[in-house]
Short mmCIF file of C-alpha atoms and ligand atoms in Angstrom, two decimals:
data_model
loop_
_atom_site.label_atom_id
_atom_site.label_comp_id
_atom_site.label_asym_id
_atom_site.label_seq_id
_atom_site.Cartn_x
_atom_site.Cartn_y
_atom_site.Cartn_z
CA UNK A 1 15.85 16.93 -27.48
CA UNK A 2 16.41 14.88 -24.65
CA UNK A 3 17.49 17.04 -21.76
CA UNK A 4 20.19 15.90 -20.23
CA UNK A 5 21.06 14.50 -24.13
CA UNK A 6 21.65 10.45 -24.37
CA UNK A 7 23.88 10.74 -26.91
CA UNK A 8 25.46 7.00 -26.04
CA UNK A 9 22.25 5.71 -25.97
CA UNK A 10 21.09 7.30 -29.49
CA UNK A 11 24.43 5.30 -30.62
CA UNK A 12 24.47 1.90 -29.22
CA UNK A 13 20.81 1.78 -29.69
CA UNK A 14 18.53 3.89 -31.97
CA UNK A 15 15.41 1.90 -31.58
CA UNK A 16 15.00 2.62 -27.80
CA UNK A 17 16.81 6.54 -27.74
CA UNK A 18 14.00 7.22 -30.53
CA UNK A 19 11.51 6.15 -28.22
CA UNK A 20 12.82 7.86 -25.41
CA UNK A 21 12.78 11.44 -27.35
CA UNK A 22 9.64 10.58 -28.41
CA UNK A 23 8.43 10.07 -25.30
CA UNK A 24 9.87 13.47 -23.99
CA UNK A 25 8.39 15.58 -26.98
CA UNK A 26 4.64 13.67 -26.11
CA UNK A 27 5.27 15.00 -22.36
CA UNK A 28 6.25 18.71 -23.19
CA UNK A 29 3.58 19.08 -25.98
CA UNK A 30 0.62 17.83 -23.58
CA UNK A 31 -1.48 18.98 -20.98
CA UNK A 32 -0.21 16.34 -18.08
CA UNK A 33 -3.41 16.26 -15.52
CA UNK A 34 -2.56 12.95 -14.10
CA UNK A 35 -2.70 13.77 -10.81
CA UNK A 36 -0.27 10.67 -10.34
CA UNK A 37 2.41 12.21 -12.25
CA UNK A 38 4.73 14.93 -12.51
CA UNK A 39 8.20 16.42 -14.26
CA UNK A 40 11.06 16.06 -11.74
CA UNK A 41 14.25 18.00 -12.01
CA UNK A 42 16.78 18.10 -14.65
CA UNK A 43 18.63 17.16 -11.05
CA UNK A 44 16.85 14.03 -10.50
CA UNK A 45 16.76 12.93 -13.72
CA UNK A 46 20.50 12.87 -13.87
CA UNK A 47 20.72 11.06 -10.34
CA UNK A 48 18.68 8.38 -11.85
CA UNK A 49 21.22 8.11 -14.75
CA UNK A 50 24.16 7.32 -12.29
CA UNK A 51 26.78 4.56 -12.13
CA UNK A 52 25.25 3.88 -8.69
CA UNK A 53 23.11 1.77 -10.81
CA UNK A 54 26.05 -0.70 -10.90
CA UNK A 55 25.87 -1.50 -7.06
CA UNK A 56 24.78 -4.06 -4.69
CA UNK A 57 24.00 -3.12 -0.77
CA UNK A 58 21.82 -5.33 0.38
CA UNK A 59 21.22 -4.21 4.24
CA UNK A 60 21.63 -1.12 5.61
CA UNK A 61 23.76 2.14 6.47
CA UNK A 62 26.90 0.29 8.64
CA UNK A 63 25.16 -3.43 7.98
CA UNK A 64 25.37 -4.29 5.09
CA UNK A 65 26.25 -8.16 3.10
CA UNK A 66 28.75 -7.32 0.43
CA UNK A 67 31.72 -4.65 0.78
CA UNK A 68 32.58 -0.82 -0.81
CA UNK A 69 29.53 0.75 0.96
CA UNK A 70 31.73 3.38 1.38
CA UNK A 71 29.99 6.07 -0.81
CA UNK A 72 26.77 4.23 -0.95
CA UNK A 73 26.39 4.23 3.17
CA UNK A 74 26.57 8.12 3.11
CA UNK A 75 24.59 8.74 0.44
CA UNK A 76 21.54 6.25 1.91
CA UNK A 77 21.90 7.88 4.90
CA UNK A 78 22.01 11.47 3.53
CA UNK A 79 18.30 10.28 1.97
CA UNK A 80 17.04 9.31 5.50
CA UNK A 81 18.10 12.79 7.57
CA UNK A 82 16.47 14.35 4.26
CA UNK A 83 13.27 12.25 4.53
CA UNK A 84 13.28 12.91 8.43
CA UNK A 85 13.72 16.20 8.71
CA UNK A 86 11.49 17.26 5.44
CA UNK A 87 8.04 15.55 7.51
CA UNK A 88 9.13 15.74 10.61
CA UNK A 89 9.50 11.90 11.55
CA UNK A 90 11.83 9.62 14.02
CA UNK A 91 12.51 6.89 11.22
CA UNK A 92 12.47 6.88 7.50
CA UNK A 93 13.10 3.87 5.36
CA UNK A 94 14.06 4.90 1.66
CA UNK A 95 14.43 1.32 0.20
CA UNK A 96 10.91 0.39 -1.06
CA UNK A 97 11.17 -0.52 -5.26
CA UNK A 98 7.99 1.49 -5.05
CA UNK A 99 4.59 2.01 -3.33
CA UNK A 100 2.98 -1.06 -4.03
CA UNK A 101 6.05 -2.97 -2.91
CA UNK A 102 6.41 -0.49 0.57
CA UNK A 103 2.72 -0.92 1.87
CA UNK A 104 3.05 -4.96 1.79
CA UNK A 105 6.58 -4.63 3.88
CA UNK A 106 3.83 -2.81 6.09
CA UNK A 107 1.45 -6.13 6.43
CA UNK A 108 4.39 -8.48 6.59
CA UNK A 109 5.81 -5.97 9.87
CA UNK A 110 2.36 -6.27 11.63
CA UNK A 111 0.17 -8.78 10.38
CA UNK A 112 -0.31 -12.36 9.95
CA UNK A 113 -1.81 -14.07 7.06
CA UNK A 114 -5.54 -14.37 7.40
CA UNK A 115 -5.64 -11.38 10.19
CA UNK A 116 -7.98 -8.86 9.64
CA UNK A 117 -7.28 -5.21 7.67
CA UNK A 118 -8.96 -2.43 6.85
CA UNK A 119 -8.81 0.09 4.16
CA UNK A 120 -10.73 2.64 1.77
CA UNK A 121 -12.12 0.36 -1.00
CA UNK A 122 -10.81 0.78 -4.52
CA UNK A 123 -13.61 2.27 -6.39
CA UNK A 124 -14.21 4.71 -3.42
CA UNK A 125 -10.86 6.50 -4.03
CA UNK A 126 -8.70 3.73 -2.48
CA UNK A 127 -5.68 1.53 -3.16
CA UNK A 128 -5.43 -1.99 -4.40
CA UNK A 129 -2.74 -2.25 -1.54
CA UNK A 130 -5.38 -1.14 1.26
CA UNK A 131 -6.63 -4.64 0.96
CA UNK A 132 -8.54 -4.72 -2.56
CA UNK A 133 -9.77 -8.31 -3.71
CA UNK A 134 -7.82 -8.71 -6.61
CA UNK A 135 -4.49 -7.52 -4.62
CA UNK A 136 -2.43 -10.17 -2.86
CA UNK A 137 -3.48 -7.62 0.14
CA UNK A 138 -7.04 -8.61 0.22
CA UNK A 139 -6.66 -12.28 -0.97
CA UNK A 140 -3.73 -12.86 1.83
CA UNK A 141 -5.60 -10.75 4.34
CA UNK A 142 -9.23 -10.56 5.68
CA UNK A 143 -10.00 -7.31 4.43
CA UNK A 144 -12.85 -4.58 5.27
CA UNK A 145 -13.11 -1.63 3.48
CA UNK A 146 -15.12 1.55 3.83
CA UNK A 147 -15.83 4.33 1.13
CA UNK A 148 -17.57 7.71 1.32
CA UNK A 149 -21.05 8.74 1.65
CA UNK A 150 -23.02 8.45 -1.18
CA UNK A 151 -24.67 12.37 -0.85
CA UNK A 152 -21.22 13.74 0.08
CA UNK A 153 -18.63 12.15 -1.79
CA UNK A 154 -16.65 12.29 1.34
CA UNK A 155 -15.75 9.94 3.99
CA UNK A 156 -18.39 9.17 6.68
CA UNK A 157 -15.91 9.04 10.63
CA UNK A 158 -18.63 7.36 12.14
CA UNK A 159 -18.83 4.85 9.63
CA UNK A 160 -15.36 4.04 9.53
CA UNK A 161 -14.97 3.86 13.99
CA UNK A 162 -18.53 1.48 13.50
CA UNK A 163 -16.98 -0.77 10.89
CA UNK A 164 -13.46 -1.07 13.23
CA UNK A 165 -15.13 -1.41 16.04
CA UNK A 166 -17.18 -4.66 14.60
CA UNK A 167 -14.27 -5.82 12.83
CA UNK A 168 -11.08 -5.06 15.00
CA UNK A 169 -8.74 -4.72 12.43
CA UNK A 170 -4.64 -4.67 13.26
CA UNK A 171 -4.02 -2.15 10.43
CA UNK A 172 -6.10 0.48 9.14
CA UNK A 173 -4.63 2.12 6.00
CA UNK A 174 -5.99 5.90 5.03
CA UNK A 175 -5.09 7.65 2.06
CA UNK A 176 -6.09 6.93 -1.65
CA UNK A 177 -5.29 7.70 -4.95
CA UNK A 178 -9.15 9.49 -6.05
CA UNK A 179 -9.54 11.36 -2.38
CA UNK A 180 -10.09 15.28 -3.82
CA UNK A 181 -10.54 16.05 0.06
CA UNK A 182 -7.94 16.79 3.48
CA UNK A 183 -7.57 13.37 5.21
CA UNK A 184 -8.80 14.02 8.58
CA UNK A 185 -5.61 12.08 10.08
CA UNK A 186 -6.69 13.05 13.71
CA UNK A 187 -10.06 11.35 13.25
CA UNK A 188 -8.14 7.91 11.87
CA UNK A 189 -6.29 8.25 15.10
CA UNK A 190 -8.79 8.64 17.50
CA UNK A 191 -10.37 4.74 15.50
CA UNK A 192 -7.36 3.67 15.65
CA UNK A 193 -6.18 4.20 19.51
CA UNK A 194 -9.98 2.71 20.45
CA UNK A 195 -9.56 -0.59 18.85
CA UNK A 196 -6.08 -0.95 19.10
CA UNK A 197 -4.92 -0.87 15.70
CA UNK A 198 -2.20 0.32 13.71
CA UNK A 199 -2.89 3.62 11.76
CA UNK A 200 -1.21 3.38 8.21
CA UNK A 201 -1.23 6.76 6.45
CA UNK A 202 -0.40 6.23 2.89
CA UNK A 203 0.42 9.96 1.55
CA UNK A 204 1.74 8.38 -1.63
CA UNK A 205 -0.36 11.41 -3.30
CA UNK A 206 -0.31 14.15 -1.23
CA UNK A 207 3.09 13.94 0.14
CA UNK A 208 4.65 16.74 -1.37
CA UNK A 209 1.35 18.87 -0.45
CA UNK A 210 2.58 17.52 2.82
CA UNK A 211 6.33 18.37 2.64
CA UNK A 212 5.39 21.55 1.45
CA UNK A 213 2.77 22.82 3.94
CA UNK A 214 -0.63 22.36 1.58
CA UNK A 215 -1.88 19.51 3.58
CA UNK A 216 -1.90 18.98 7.30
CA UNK A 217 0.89 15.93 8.30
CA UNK A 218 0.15 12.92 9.49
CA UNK A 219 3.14 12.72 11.95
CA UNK A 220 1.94 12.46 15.90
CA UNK A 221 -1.53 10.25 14.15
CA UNK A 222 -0.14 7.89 12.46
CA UNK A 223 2.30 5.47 13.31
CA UNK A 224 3.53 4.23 10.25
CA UNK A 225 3.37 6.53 6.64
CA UNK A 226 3.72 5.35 3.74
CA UNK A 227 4.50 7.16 0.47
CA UNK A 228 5.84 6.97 -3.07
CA UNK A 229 8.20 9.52 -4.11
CA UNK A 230 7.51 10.28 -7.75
CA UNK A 231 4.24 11.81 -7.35
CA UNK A 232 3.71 15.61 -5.86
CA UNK A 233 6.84 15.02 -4.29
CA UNK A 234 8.59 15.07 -7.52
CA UNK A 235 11.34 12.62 -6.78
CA UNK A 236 11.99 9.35 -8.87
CA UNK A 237 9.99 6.61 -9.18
CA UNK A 238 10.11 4.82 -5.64
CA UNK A 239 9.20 4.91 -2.01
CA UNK A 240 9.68 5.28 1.55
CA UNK A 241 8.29 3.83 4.72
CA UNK A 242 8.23 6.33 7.54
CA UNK A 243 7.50 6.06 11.41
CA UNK A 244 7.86 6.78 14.95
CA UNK A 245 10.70 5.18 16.92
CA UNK A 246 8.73 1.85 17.92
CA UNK A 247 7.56 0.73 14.24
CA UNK A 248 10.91 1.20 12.89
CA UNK A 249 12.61 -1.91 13.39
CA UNK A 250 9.86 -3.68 12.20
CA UNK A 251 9.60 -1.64 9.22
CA UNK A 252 13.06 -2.22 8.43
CA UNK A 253 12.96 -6.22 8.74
CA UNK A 254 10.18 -6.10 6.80
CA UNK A 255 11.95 -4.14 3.89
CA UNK A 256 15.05 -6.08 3.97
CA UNK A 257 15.37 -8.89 4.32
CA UNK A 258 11.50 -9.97 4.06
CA UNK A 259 10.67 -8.58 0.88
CA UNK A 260 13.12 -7.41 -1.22
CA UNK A 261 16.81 -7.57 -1.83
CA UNK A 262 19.19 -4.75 -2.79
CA UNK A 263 17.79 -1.46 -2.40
CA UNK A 264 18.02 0.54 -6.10
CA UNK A 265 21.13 3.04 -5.36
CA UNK A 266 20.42 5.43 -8.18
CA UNK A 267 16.99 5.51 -6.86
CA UNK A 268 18.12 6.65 -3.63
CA UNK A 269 20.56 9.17 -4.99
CA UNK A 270 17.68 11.04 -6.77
CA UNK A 271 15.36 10.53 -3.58
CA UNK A 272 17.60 12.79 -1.79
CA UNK A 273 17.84 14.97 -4.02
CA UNK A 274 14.35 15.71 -4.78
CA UNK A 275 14.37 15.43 -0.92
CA UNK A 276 16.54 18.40 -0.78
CA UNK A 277 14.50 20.35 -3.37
CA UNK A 278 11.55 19.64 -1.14
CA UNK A 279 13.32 21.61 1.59
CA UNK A 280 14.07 24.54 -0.49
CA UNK A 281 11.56 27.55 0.43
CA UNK A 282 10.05 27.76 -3.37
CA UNK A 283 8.52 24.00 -2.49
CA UNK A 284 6.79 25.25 -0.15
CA UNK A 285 5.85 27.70 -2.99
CA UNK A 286 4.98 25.08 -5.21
CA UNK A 287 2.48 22.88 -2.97
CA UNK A 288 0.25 25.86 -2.31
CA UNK A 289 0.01 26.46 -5.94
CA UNK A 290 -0.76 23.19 -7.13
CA UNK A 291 -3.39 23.14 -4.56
CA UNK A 292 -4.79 26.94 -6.06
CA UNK A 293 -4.84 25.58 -9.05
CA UNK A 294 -6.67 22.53 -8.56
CA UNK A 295 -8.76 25.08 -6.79
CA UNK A 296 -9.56 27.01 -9.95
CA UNK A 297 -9.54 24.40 -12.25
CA UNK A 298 -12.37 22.77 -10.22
CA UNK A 299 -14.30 26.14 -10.29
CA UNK A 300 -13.87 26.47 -14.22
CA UNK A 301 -15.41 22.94 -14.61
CA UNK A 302 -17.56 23.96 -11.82
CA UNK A 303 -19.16 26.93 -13.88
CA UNK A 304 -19.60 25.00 -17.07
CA UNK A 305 -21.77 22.41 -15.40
CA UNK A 306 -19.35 19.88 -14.55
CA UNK A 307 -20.49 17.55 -11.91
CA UNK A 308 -18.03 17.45 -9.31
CA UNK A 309 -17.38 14.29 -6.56
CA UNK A 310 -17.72 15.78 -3.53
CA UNK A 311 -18.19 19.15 -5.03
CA UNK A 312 -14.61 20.34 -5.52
CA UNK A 313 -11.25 19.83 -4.32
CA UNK A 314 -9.03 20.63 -1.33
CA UNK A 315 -6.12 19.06 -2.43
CA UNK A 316 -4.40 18.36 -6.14
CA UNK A 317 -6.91 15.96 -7.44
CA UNK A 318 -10.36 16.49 -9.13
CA UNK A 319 -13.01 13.77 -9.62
CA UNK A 320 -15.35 14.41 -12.17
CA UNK A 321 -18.47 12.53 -13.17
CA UNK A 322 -19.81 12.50 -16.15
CA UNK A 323 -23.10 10.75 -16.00
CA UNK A 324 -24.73 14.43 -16.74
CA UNK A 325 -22.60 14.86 -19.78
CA UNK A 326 -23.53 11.85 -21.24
CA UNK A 327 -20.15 10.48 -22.10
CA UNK A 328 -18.05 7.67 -20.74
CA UNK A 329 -14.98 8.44 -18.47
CA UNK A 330 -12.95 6.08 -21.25
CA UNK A 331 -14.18 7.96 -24.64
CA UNK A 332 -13.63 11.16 -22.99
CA UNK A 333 -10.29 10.56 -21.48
CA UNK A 334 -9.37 9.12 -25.27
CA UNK A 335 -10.91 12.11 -27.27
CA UNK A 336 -8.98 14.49 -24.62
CA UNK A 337 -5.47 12.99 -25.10
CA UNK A 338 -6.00 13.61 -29.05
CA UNK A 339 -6.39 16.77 -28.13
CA UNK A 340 -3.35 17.12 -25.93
CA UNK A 341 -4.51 16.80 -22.55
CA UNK A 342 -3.70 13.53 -20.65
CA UNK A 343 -6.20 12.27 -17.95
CA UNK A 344 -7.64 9.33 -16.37
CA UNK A 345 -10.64 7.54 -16.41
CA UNK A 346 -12.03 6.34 -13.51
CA UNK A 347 -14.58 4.68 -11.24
CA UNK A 348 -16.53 7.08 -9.13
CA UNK A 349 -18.59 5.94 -5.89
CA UNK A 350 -21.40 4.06 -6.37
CA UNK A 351 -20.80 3.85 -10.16
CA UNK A 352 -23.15 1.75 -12.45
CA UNK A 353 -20.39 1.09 -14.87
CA UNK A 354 -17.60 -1.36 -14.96
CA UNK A 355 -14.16 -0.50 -13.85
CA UNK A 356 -12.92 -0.56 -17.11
CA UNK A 357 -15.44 1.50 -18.73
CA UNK A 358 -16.13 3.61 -15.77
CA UNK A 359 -18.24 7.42 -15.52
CA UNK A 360 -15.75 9.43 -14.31
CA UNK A 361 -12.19 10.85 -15.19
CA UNK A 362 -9.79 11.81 -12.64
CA UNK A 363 -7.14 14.92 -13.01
CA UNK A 364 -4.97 17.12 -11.09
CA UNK A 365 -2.00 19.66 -11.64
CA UNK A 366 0.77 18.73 -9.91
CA UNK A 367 2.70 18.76 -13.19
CA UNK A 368 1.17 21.36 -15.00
CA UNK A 369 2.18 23.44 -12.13
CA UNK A 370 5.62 22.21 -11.88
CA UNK A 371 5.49 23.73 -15.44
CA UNK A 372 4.99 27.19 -14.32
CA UNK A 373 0.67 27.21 -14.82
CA UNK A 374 -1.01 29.17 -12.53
CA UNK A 375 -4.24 30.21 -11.81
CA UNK A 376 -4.97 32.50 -14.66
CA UNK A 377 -4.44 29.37 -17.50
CA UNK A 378 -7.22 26.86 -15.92
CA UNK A 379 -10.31 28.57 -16.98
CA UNK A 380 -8.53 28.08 -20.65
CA UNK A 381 -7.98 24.37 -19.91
CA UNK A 382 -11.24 23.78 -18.56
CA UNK A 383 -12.60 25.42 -21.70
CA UNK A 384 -10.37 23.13 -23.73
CA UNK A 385 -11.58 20.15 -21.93
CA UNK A 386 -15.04 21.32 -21.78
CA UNK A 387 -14.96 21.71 -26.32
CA UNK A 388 -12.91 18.44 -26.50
CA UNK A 389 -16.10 16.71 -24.52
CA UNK A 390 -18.87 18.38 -26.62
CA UNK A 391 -16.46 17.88 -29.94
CA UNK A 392 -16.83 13.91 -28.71
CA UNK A 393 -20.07 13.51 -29.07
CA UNK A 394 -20.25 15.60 -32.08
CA UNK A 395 -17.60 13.14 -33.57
CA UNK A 396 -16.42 17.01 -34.42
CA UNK A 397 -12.51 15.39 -34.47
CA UNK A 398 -11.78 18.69 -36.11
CA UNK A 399 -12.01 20.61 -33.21
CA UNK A 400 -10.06 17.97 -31.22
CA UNK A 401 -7.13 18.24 -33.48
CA UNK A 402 -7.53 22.29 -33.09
CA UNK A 403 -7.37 22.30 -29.51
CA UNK A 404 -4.23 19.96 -29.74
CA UNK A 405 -2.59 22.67 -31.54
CA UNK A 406 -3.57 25.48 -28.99
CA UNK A 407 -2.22 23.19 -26.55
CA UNK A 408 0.92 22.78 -28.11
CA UNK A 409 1.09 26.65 -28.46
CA UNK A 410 0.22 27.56 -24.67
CA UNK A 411 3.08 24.80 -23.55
CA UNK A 412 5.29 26.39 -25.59
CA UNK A 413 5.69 28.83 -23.52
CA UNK A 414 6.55 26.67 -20.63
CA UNK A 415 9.97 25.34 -20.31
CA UNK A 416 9.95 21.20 -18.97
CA UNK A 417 13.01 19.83 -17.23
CA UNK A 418 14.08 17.17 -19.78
CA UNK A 419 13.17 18.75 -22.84
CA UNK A 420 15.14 21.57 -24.62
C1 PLP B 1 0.42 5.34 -6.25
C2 PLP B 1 -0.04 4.77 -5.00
C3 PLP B 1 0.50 3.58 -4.48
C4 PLP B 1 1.36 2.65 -5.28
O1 PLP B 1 2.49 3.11 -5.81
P1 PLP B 1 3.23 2.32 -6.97
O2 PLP B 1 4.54 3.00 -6.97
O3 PLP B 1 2.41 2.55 -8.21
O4 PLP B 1 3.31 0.88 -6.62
C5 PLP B 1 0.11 3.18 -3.23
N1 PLP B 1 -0.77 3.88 -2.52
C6 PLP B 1 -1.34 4.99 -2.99
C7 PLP B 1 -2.32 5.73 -2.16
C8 PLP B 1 -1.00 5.48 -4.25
O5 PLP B 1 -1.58 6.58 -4.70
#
């Protein structure tokens, strides 16, 4: 059942609460390895479920355009000393709908239409919002993007100072969403300061890694930081905009009133609260094991002849091509959820194959750790993985279905905060 239970909703309206508690049985009986996703607290799930849903506060803390802000002032402010003290930062802005929405208050603070950006491209592990063609960022912008060397998988420095150097942009983003390596933030910096330009870390993956001590900060490098809070930080869906003390005002316009209107209260609520958990010493806990499992799950792969981008993983996130294997990364991300393990497809540098029928798949384990995985489990799901592949292209569905129910066996084992 549905944990906390929605027994109103189950009442007033079957059809969705059905779907709902279907929804929460599919995410306790399955392997979650999108390295996107996560289970947040029983806490933050209730947060989310709050009356503060109800209530308009357009502006901010002790500003604001319509009156009783008196709970909703503390509480907005109680997620900003959270957000501030948890990385380290002068300014935090916890109003961002989400991450897409937070990186373009970032262009409309700095930039002017037409100026020039720069960003990792898409299929190189970046983010449509780093200036991608098909994103408002790179049709509204002029937009240069770098990627990763083709032998290493991993960002080339010297490429990206060449490329800013020629191009001058005012922003340069850094982060991604398929970067299985440390972001050298220091290096960005250094670009950066020589041409002048604003250094945008988004951390919208690795920020809990970050809060918790698994990945080196990006505070004192970049000026501006960008991150969603429903990914390893294991908050609700949404975002913040963080800074130093110069960028924040800017930041702020930019938020409200340039792009959005009210700021979703509930949304806040459970930001600070997963903001809080984040503080808590077992975080800390947490990040480090999400990155040794990663660690081990890329060795397991690693050892049954899994070709690896970039060879491994430092972080949460694995890339794995499967030109060798001789499967798609769409089939084999298909076959694998039959058999109870969600992932990704997706492009991998230099792919041959179209975005939508790339050769890779992507995965991670921030949620399987949040489940209470460790180490010793991921040569078993790297197995599983490994017989759902070769089952695919034995049309074997058998064996897919078999695996589904070993799956559904391990997790049962593993208690998931809204499920019980
Ligand atoms: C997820 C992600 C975003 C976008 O977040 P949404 O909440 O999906 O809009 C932006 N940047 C990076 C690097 C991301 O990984």
């Amino acid at each position: 059942m549905h944990q906390p239970p929605v027994p109103h909703l189950a009442q007033a309206d079957p059809e969705v609460a059905r779907l709902v508690e279907a929804e929460a049985k599919r995410q306790y009986e399955k392997i979650r390895l999108i390295p996107s996703e996560n289970y947040v607290s029983a806490a933050v799930l209730e947060a989310t479920g709050t009356v503060l849903t109800n209530k308009y506060s357009e502006g901010y803390a002790g500003r604001r355009y319509y009156e009783g802000q008196q709970l909703i002032d503390p509480l907005e402010t109680l997620a900003v000393e959270r957000a501030r003290a948890v990385f380290g930062v002068d300014h935090a802005n916890v109003q961002p709908y989400s991450g897409s929405p937070a990186n373009l208050a970032v262009y409309l603070a700095f930039c002017q239409p037409g100026e020039t950006v720069m960003g990792m491209a898409l299929p190189m592990g970046g983010h449509l919002t780093h200036g991608w063609n098909v994103s408002a960022t790179g049709r509204w912008f002029r937009s240069v993007q770098y990627g990763v060397r083709k032998e290493t998988g991993r960002i080339d420095m010297d490429e990206v100072r060449e490329l800013a150097l020629r191009e001058r942009p005012k922003l340069i983003f850094c982060g991604g969403t398929a970067i299985p390596r440390t972001i050298d933030f220091a290096a960005f910096a250094e670009v950066a300061r020589e041409v002048d330009a604003i250094l945008v870390a988004d951390i919208a993956h690795i920020a809990g890694l970050i809060a918790g001590g698994a990945h080196p900060s990006p505070v004192g490098h970049a000026q501006v930081i960008s991150t969603t809070t429903h990914k390893t930080l294991r908050g609700p869906r949404g975002a913040m905009l963080m800074s130093d003390a110069e960028h924040a005002k800017a930041l702020d316009k930019a938020v409200f009133p340039g792009l959005q209107g009210g700021p979703h209260n509930h949304t806040t609520a459970a930001i600070a609260v997963a903001l809080g958990e984040a503080a808590q010493p077992a975080f800390r806990d947490y990040a480090h094991a999400v990155v040794a499992n990663a660690r081990a799950l890329a060795e397991a792969l690693l050892e049954r002849g899994y070709d690896l981008v970039s060879g491994g993983t430092d972080n949460h996130l694995i890339l794995v091509d499967l030109t060798n294997r001789g499967i798609g990364g769409k089939p084999a991300a298909q076959a694998l959820d039959r058999a109870g393990i969600e992932l990704n497809y997706n492009t991998v540098p230099y792919d041959p194959r179209k975005p939508f029928d790339p050769s890779g798949i992507r995965l991670g384990t921030p949620a399987i750790t949040t489940r209470g995985l460790g180490v010793e489990q991921m040569p078993t799901i790297a197995g599983w993985i490994d017989r759902a592949i070769r089952a695919t292209a034995e049309e074997d569905e058998a064996s897919i279905e078999r695996i589904a129910t070993e799956v559904r066996e391990l997790l049962d084992a593993y208690p998931m905060p809204g499920w019980a």
